[in-house]
Coordinates of C-alpha atoms in Angstrom, one line a residue:
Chain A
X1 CA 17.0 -28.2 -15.3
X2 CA 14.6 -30.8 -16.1
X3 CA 11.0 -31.0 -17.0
X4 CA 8.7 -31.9 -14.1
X5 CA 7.9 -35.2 -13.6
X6 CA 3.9 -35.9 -12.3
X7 CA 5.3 -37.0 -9.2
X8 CA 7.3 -33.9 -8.7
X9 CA 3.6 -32.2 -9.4
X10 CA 1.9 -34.0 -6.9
X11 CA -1.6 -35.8 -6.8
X12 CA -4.3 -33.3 -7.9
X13 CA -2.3 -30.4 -9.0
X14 CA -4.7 -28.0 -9.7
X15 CA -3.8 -25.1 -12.2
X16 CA -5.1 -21.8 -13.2
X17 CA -6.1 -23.7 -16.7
X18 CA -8.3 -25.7 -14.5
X19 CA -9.6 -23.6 -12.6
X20 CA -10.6 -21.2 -15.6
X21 CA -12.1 -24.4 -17.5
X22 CA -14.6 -25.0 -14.6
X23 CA -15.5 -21.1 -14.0
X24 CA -16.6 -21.4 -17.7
X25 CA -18.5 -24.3 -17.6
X26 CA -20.4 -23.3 -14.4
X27 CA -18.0 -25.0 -11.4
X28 CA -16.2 -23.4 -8.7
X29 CA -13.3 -25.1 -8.5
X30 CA -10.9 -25.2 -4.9
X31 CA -8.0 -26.9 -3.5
X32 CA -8.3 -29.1 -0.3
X33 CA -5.2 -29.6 1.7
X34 CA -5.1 -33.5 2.1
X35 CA -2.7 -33.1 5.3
X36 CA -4.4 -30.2 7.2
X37 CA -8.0 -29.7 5.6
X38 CA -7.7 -26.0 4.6
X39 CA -9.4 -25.2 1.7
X40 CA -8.6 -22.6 -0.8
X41 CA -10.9 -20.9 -3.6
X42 CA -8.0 -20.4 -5.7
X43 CA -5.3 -22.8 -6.7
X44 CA -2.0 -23.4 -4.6
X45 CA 1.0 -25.3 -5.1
X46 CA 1.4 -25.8 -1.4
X47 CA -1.0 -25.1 1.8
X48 CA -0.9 -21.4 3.7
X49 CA -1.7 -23.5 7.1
X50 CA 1.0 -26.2 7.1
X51 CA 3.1 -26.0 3.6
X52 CA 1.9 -29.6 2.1
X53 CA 1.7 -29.8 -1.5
X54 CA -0.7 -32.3 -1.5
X55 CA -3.1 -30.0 -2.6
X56 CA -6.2 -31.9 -4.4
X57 CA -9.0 -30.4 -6.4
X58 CA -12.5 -30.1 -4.7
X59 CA -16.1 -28.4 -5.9
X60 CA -16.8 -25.1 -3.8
X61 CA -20.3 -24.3 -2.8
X62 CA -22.0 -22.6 -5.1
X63 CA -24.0 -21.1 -2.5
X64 CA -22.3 -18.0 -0.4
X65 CA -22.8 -15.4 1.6
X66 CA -21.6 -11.6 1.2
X67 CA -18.0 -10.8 3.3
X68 CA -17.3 -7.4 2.1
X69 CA -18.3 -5.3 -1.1
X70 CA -18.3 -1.9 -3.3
X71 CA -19.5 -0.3 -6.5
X72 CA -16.5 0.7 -8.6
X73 CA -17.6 4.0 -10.5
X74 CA -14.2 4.6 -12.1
X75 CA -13.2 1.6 -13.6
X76 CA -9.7 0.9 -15.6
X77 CA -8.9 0.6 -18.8
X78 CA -10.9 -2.6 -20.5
X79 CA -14.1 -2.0 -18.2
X80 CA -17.2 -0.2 -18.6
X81 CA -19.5 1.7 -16.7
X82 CA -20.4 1.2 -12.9
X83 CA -20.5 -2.4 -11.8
X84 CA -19.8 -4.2 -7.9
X85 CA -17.5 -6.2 -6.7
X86 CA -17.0 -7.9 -3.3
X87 CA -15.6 -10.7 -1.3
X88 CA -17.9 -13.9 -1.2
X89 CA -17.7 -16.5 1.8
X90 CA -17.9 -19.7 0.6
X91 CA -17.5 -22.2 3.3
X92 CA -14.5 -22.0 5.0
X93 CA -13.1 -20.2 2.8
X94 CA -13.6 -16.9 0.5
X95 CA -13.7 -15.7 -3.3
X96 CA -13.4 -12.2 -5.1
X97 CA -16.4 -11.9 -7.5
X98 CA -18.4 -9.7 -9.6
X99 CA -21.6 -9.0 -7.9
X100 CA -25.1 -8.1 -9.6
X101 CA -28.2 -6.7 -7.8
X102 CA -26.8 -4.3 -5.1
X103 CA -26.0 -6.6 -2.6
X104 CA -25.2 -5.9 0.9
X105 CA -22.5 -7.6 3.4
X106 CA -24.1 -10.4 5.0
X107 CA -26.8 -11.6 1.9
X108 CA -26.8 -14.8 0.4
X109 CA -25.8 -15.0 -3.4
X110 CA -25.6 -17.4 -5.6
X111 CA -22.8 -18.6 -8.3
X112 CA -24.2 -17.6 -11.6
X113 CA -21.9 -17.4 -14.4
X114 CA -18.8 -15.4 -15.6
X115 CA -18.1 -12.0 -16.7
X116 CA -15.1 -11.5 -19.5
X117 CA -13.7 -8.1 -20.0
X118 CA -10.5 -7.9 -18.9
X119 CA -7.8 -10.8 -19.0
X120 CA -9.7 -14.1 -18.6
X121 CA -12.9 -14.9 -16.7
X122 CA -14.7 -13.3 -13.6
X123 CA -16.8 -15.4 -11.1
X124 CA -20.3 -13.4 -11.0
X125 CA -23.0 -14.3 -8.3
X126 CA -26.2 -12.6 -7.8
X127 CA -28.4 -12.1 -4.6
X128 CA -30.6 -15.2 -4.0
X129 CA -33.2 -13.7 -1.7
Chain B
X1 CA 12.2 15.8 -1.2
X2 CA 11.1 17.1 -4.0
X3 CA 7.5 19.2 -4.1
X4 CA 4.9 16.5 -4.9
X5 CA 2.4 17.2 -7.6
X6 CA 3.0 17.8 -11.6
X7 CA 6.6 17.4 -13.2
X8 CA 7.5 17.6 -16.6
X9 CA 10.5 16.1 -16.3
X10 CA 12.8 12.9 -16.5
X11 CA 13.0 10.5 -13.7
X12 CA 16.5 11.1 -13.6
X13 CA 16.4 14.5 -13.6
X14 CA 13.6 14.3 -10.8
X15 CA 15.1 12.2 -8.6
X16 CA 18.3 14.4 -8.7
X17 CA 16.0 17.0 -7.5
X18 CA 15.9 15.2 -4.5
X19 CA 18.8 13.1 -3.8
X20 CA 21.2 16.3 -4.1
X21 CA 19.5 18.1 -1.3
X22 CA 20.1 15.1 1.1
X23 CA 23.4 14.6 0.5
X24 CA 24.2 18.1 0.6
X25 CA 22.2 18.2 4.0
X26 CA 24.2 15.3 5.3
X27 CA 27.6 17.3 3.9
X28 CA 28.8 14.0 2.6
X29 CA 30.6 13.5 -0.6
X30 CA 29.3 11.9 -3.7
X31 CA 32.4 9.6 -3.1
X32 CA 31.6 8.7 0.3
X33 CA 28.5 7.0 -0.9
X34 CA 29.4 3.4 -1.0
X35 CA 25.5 1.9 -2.0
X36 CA 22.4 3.4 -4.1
X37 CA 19.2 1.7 -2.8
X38 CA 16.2 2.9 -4.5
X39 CA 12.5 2.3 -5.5
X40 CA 10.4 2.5 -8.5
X41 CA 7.3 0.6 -8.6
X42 CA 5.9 1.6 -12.4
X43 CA 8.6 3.3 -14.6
X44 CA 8.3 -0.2 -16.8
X45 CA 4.7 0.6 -17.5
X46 CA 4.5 4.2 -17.4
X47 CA 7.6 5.2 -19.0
X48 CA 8.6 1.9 -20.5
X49 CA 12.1 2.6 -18.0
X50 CA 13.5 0.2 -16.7
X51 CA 17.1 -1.1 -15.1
X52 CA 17.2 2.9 -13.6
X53 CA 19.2 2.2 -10.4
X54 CA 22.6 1.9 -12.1
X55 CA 21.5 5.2 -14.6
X56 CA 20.4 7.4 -11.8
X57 CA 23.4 6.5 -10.2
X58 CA 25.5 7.6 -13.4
X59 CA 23.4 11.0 -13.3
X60 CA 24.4 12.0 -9.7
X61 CA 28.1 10.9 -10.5
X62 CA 27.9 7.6 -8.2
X63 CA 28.2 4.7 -11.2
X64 CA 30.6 2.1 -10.0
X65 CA 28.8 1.7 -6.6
X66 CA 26.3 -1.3 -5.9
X67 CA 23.0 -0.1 -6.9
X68 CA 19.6 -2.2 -6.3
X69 CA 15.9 -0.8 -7.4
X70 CA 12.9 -1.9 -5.2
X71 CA 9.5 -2.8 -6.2
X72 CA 7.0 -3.8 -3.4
X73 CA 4.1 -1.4 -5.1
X74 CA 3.0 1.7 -2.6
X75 CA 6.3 0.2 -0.2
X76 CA 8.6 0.6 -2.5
X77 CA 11.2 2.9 -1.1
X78 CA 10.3 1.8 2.1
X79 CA 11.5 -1.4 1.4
X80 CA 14.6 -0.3 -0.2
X81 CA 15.2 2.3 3.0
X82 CA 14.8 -1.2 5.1
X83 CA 17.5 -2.9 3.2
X84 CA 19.7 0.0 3.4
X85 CA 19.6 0.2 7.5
X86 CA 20.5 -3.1 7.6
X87 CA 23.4 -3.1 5.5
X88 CA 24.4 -0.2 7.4
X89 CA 24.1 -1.9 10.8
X90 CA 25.7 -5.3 9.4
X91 CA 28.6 -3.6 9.0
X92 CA 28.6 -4.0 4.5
X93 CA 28.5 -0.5 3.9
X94 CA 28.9 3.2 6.0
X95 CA 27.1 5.5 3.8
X96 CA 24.2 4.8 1.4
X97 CA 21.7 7.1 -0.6
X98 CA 18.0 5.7 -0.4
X99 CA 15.4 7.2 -2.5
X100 CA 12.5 6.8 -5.0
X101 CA 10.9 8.4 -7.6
X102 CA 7.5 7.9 -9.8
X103 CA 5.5 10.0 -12.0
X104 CA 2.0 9.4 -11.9
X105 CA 0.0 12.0 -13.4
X106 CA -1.0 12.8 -17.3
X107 CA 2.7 14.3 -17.4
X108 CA 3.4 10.8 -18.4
X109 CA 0.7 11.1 -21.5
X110 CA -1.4 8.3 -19.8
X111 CA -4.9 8.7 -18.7
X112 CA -7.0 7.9 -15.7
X113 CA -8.2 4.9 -17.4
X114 CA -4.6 3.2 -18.4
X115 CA -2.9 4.5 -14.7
X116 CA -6.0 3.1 -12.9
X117 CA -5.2 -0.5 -14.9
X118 CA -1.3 0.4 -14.4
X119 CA -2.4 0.4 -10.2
X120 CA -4.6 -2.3 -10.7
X121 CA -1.2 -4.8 -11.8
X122 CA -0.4 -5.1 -8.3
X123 CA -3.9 -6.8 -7.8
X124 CA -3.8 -10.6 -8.6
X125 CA -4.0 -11.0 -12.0
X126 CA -6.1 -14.1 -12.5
X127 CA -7.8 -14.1 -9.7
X128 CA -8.3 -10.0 -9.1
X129 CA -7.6 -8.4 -12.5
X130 CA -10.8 -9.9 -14.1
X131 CA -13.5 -8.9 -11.9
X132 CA -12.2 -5.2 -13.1
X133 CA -10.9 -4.3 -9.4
X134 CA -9.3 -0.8 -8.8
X135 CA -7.5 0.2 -5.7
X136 CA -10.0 2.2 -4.6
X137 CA -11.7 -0.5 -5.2
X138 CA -9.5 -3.0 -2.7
X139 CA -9.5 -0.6 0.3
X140 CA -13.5 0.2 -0.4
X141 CA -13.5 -3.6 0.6
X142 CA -11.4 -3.3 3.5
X143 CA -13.0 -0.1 4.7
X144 CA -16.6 -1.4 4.1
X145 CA -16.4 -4.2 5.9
X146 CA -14.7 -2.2 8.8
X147 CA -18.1 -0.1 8.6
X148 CA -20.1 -2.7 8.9
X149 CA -18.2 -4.8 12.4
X150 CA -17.5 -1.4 14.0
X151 CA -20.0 1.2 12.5
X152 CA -17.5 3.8 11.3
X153 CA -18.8 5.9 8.8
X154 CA -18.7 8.0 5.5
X155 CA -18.5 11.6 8.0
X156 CA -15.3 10.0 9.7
X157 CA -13.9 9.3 6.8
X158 CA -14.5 12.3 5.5
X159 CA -12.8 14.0 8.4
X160 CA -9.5 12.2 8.0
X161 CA -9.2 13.9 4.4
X162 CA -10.5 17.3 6.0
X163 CA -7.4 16.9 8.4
X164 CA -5.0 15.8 6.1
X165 CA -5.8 18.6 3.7
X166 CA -5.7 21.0 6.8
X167 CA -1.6 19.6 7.3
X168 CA -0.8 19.7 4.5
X169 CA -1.2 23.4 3.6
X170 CA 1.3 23.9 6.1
X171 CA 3.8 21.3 4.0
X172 CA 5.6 23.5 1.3
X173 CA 6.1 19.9 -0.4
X174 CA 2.7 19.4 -0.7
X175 CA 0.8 18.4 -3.6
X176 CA -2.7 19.6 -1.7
X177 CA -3.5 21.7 1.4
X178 CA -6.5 23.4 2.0
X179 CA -9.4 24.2 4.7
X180 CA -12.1 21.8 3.7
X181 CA -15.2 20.6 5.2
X182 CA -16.9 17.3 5.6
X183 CA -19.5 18.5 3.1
X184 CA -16.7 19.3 0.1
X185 CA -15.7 15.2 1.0
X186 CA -19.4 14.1 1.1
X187 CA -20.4 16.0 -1.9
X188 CA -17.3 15.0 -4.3
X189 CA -18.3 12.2 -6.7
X190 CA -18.0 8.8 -5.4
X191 CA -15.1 6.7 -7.1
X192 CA -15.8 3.2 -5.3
X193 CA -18.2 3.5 -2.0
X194 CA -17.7 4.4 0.6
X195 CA -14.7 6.4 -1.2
X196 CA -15.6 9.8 -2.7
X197 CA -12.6 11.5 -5.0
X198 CA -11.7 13.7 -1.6
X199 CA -11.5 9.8 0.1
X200 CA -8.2 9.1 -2.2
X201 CA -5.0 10.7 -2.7
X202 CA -4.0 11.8 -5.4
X203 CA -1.8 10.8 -8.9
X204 CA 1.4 12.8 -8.1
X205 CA 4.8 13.1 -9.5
X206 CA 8.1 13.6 -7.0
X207 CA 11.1 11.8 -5.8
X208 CA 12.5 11.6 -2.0
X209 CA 15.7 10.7 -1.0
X210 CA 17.7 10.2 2.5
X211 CA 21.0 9.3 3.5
X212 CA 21.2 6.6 5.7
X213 CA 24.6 6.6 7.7
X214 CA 26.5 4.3 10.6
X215 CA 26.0 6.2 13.4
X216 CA 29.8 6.7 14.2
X217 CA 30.0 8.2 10.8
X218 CA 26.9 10.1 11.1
X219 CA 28.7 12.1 13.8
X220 CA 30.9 13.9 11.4
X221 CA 27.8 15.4 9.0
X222 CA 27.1 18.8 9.1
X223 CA 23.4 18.2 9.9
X224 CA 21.7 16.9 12.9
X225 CA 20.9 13.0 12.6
X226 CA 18.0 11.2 13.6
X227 CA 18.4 7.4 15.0
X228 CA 16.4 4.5 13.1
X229 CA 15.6 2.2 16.3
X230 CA 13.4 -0.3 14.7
X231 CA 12.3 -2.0 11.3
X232 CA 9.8 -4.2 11.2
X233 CA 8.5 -6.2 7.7
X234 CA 5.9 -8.4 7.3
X235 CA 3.4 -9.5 4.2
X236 CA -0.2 -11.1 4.1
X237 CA -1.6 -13.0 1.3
X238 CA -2.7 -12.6 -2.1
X239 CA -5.5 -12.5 -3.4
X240 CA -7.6 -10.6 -0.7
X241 CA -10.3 -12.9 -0.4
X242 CA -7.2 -15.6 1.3
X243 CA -6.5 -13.3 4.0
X244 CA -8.0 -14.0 7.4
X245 CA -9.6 -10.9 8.2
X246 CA -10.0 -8.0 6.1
X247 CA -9.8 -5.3 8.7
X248 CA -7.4 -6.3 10.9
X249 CA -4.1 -5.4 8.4
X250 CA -2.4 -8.3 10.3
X251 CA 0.6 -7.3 8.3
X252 CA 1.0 -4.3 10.1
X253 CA 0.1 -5.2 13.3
X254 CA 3.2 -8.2 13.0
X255 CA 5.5 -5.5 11.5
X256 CA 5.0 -2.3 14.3
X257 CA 5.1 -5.4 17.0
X258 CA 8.3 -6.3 15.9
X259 CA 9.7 -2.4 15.1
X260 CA 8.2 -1.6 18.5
X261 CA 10.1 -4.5 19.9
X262 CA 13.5 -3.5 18.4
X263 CA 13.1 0.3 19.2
X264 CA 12.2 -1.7 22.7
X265 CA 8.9 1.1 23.3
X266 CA 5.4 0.5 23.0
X267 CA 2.8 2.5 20.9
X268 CA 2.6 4.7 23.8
X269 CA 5.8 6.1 23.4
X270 CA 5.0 7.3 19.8
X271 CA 4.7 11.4 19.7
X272 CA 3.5 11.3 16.2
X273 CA 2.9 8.8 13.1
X274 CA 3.2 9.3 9.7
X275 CA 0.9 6.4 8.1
X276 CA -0.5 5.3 4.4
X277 CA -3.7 7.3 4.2
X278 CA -4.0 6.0 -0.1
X279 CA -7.4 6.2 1.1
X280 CA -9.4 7.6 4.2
X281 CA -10.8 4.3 5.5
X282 CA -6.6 3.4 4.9
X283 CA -5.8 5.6 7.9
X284 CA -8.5 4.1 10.3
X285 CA -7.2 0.6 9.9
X286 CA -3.9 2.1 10.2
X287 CA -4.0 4.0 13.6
X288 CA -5.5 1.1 15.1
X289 CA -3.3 -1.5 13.6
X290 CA -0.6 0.3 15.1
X291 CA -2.1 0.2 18.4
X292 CA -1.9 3.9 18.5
X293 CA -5.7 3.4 18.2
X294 CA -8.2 1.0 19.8
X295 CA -9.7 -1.5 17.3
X296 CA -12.5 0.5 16.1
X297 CA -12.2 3.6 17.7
X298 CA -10.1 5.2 14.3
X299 CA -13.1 6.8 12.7
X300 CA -14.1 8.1 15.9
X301 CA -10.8 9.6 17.2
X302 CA -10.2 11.0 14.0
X303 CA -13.8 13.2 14.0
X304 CA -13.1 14.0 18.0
X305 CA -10.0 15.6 16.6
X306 CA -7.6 13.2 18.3
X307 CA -5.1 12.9 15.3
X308 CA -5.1 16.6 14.5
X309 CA -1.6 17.8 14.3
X310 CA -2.1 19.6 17.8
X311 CA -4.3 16.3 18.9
X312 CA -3.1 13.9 22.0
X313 CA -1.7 11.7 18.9
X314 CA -0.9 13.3 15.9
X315 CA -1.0 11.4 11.7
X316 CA 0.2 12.5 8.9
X317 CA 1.4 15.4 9.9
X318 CA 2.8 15.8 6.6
X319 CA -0.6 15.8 4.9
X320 CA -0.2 12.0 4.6
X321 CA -0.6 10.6 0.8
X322 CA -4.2 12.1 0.9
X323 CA -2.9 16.0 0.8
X324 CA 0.8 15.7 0.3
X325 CA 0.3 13.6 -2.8
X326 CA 1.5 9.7 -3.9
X327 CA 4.0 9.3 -6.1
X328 CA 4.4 5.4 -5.2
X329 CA 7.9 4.6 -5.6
X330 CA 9.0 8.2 -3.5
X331 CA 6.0 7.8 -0.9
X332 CA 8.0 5.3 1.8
X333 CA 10.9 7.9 1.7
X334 CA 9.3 10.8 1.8
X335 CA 8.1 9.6 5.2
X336 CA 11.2 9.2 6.3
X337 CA 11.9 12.8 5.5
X338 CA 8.8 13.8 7.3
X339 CA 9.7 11.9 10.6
X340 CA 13.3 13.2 9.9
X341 CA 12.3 16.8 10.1
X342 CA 9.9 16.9 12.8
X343 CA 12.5 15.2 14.9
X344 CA 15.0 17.9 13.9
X345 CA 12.0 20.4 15.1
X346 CA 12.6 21.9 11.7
X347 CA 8.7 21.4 10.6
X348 CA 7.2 25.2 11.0
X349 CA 4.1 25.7 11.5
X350 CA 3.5 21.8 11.5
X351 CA 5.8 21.2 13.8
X352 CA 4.8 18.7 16.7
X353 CA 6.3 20.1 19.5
X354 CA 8.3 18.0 21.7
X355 CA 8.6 15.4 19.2
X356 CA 11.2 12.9 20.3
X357 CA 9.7 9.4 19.2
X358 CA 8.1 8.9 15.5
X359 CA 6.4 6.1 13.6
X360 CA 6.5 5.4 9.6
X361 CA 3.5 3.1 8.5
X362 CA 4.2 2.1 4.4
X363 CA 1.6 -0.3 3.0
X364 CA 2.1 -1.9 -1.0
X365 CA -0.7 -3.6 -2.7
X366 CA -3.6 -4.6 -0.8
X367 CA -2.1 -4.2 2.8
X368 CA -0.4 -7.2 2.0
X369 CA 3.2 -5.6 2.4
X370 CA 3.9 -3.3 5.2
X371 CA 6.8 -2.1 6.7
X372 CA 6.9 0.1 10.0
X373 CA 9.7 2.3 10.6
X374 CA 10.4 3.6 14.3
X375 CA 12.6 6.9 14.5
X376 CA 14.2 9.0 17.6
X377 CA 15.7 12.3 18.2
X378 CA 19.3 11.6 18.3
X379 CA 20.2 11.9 22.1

């Protein structure tokens, strides 16, 4: 097999490195689909909607709104304590995140930093009403 | 099927605990068996076993055949079980063994903390893993936001585990069975809300295991068969937060569309369903992805008593995962036995009476593999 050539990668190939790089430094980073317009908070190698691989970075909002979410009280192995986690809307399309200040579905949160205790970074938002 | 609950055993030894009753039920020979299909989820991180298809196959005196292990998390075995039936029908093998079996509980020397991060792997692990997600965590997500679009709540729940326990002390295989009320559910500490620990199945230990046949050879077994009629398989994305809805399990609702299809019924036509309750709120979205339910109307149904064993539609029969126990690789099987005996009319006092049409609903992960399994009394 050969190594990948850039063109084999395609324009904008966003990896996890990437995407970990701008959590840390305060960005949400997506993927746009530059054939069909679907978005995705997490990066692809080819679109869910219509299987392009033309998949080019984009900043998400850093503004959302609450989808779905629970407190964890038993946590595993590397995590502390009682914490909650939930499913932001960000757009069109959605994130898992850490989640500080009791928020309910449907509240608007903000992107506020990361949490590290497992493997790698954790989005975290907070309530911003 | 072995008994679910603690065992101090190997997995070879365990699994034989369970694959020598069936064949001895089906009177087939060891040497008849031309295919091992089986299922482990976790025996590489649990029990640092792995490549066991070929040695359990050694143990029960089959090595030689073709042997293939599974791994599709909680739909394991199912998955193998699916595989099987359609080498049998595509004429590549007459008689197979299909099983699983996974040990879950401090037998293995690991503690809540390490088996919750061991369930946790099949979460994404960049995008998932580091927010410090559990499983009771992913279906608390599912459930919640089922609570909030359609107003179910925490007492339904809680009467889905008060039914299941109620089953499953009628299941000599169960890991759990008791009378309990809504109050034990409500009262037990919360694990991730709107779960309490009575919400969740248990960490169990056990190994299932069926024989899966062609029906003109089926014929010739000294026990009564049952008829697979339809298989349907489907998957959703990964991560969670990509999939389209979070209550809708579309997964299952493409996979019983297309077993209903092959098995050419409708939900109507199902006597009884055996579905993955992991947690309550799991059996709600369930019953009504199925169409057994109307959207919404599973928390309800399940207080008004409609899914009691001697209800207009009875689930989990069995005890479901919730009282008969989870021992992930041997749950999808152990369905299969369930809808196996109560189509025999061999199920005692938890018999459904009348039962001629059955439905298997096996979920791995997050929902985002399901396989539905529909079964007949042999005519």
């Amino acid at each position: 097999m050969s190594e990948p050539t850039d063109a084999d990668k395609g324009p904008g190939h966003v990896k996890y490195e990437d995407w970990r790089e701008h959590l840390e430094t305060g960005t949400l980073l997506g993927v746009q689909c530059q054939s069909c317009g679907a978005v995705s908070a997490t990066p692809k190698r080819a679109c869910s909607g219509c299987g392009s691989r033309e998949m080019a970075a984009i900043e998400l909002p850093e503004r959302g709104t609450v989808y779905s979410e629970t407190t964890i009280n038993v946590p595993p192995e590397d995590f502390d304590g009682t914490y909650q986690v939930g499913v932001v809307g960000l757009g069109e399309t959605r994130l898992l995140a850490r989640l500080r200040g009791a928020v309910d579905i449907g509240e608007t949160v903000m992107f506020t930093g990361t949490i590290v205790e497992g493997d790698g970074p954790g989005p975290v938002f907070e309530s911003a009403e | 099927m072995t008994e679910f609950g603690q065992h101090d055993r190997s997995l070879e030894e365990l699994f034989a605990d369970a694959a020598l009753p069936a064949i001895d039920d089906a009177g087939v020979g060891v040497s008849e068996i031309d295919a091992f299909y089986f299922g482990n989820a976790m025996g590489g991180m649990t029990e640092n076993e792995t490549h066991l298809a070929p040695a359990l196959a050694t143990h029960l005196g089959m090595q030689g055949i073709p042997c293939q292990r599974f791994e599709d998390a909680c739909a394991t075995s199912s998955n193998a079980f699916k595989h099987a039936v359609e080498a049998v029908e595509a004429g590549r093998h007459d008689i197979v063994l299909v099983g699983g079996v996974e040990r879950c509980t401090p037998e293995t020397g690991l503690d809540t903390g390490v088996m919750t991060r061991v369930f946790a792997s099949a979460s994404h692990g960049q995008y998932e893993q580091p927010t410090g997600l559990t499983f009771p965590g992913v279906f608390a997500l599912l459930t919640k936001r089922h609570m909030h679009e359609y107003g179910t709540t925490e007492a339904q729940l809680a009467e889905i585990a008060v039914k299941n326990h109620s089953h499953g002390q009628y299941n000599p295989h169960a890991h759990f069975g008791r009378d309990a009320t809504v109050e034990d559910v409500l009262e037990s500490p919360i694990v991730a809300d709107p779960f309490h620990l009575m919400d969740c199945c248990p960490f169990s230990d056990g190994a299932s295991a069926v024989v899966v046949a062609a029906p003109d050879r089926a014929e010739s077994f000294s026990s009564t068969p049952v008829d697979v009629t339809g298989i349907g398989h489907r998957t959703d994305a990964v991560p969670l937060a990509d999939k389209a809805d979070l209550t809708e399990t579309r997964a299952a609702r493409q996979a019983s569309t297309r077993a209903y299809k092959q098995a050419n019924i409708t939900a109507d036509a199902v006597d009884f369903a055996e579905v993955h309750d992991c947690f309550t709120g799991a059996e709600v979205l369930a019953t009504e992805a199925l169409g057994l339910l109307k959207d919404g109307k599973g928390g309800p149904a399940a207080a008004a008593g409609r899914t009691r064993v001697d209800g207009e539609i009875p689930v989990n029969p069995s005890g479901g995962l919730k009282a008969k126990g989870h021992p992930i690789g041997a749950t999808g099987t152990a369905q299969i036995v369930e809808l196996t005996t109560q189509l025999r009319g061999d199920a005692g006092k938890r018999q459904i009476g009348d039962a001629s049409t059955a439905l298997a609903h096996n979920l791995g992960g997050d929902a985002a593999t399901t396989i539905v399994t529909v079964m007949e009394a042999h005519a």
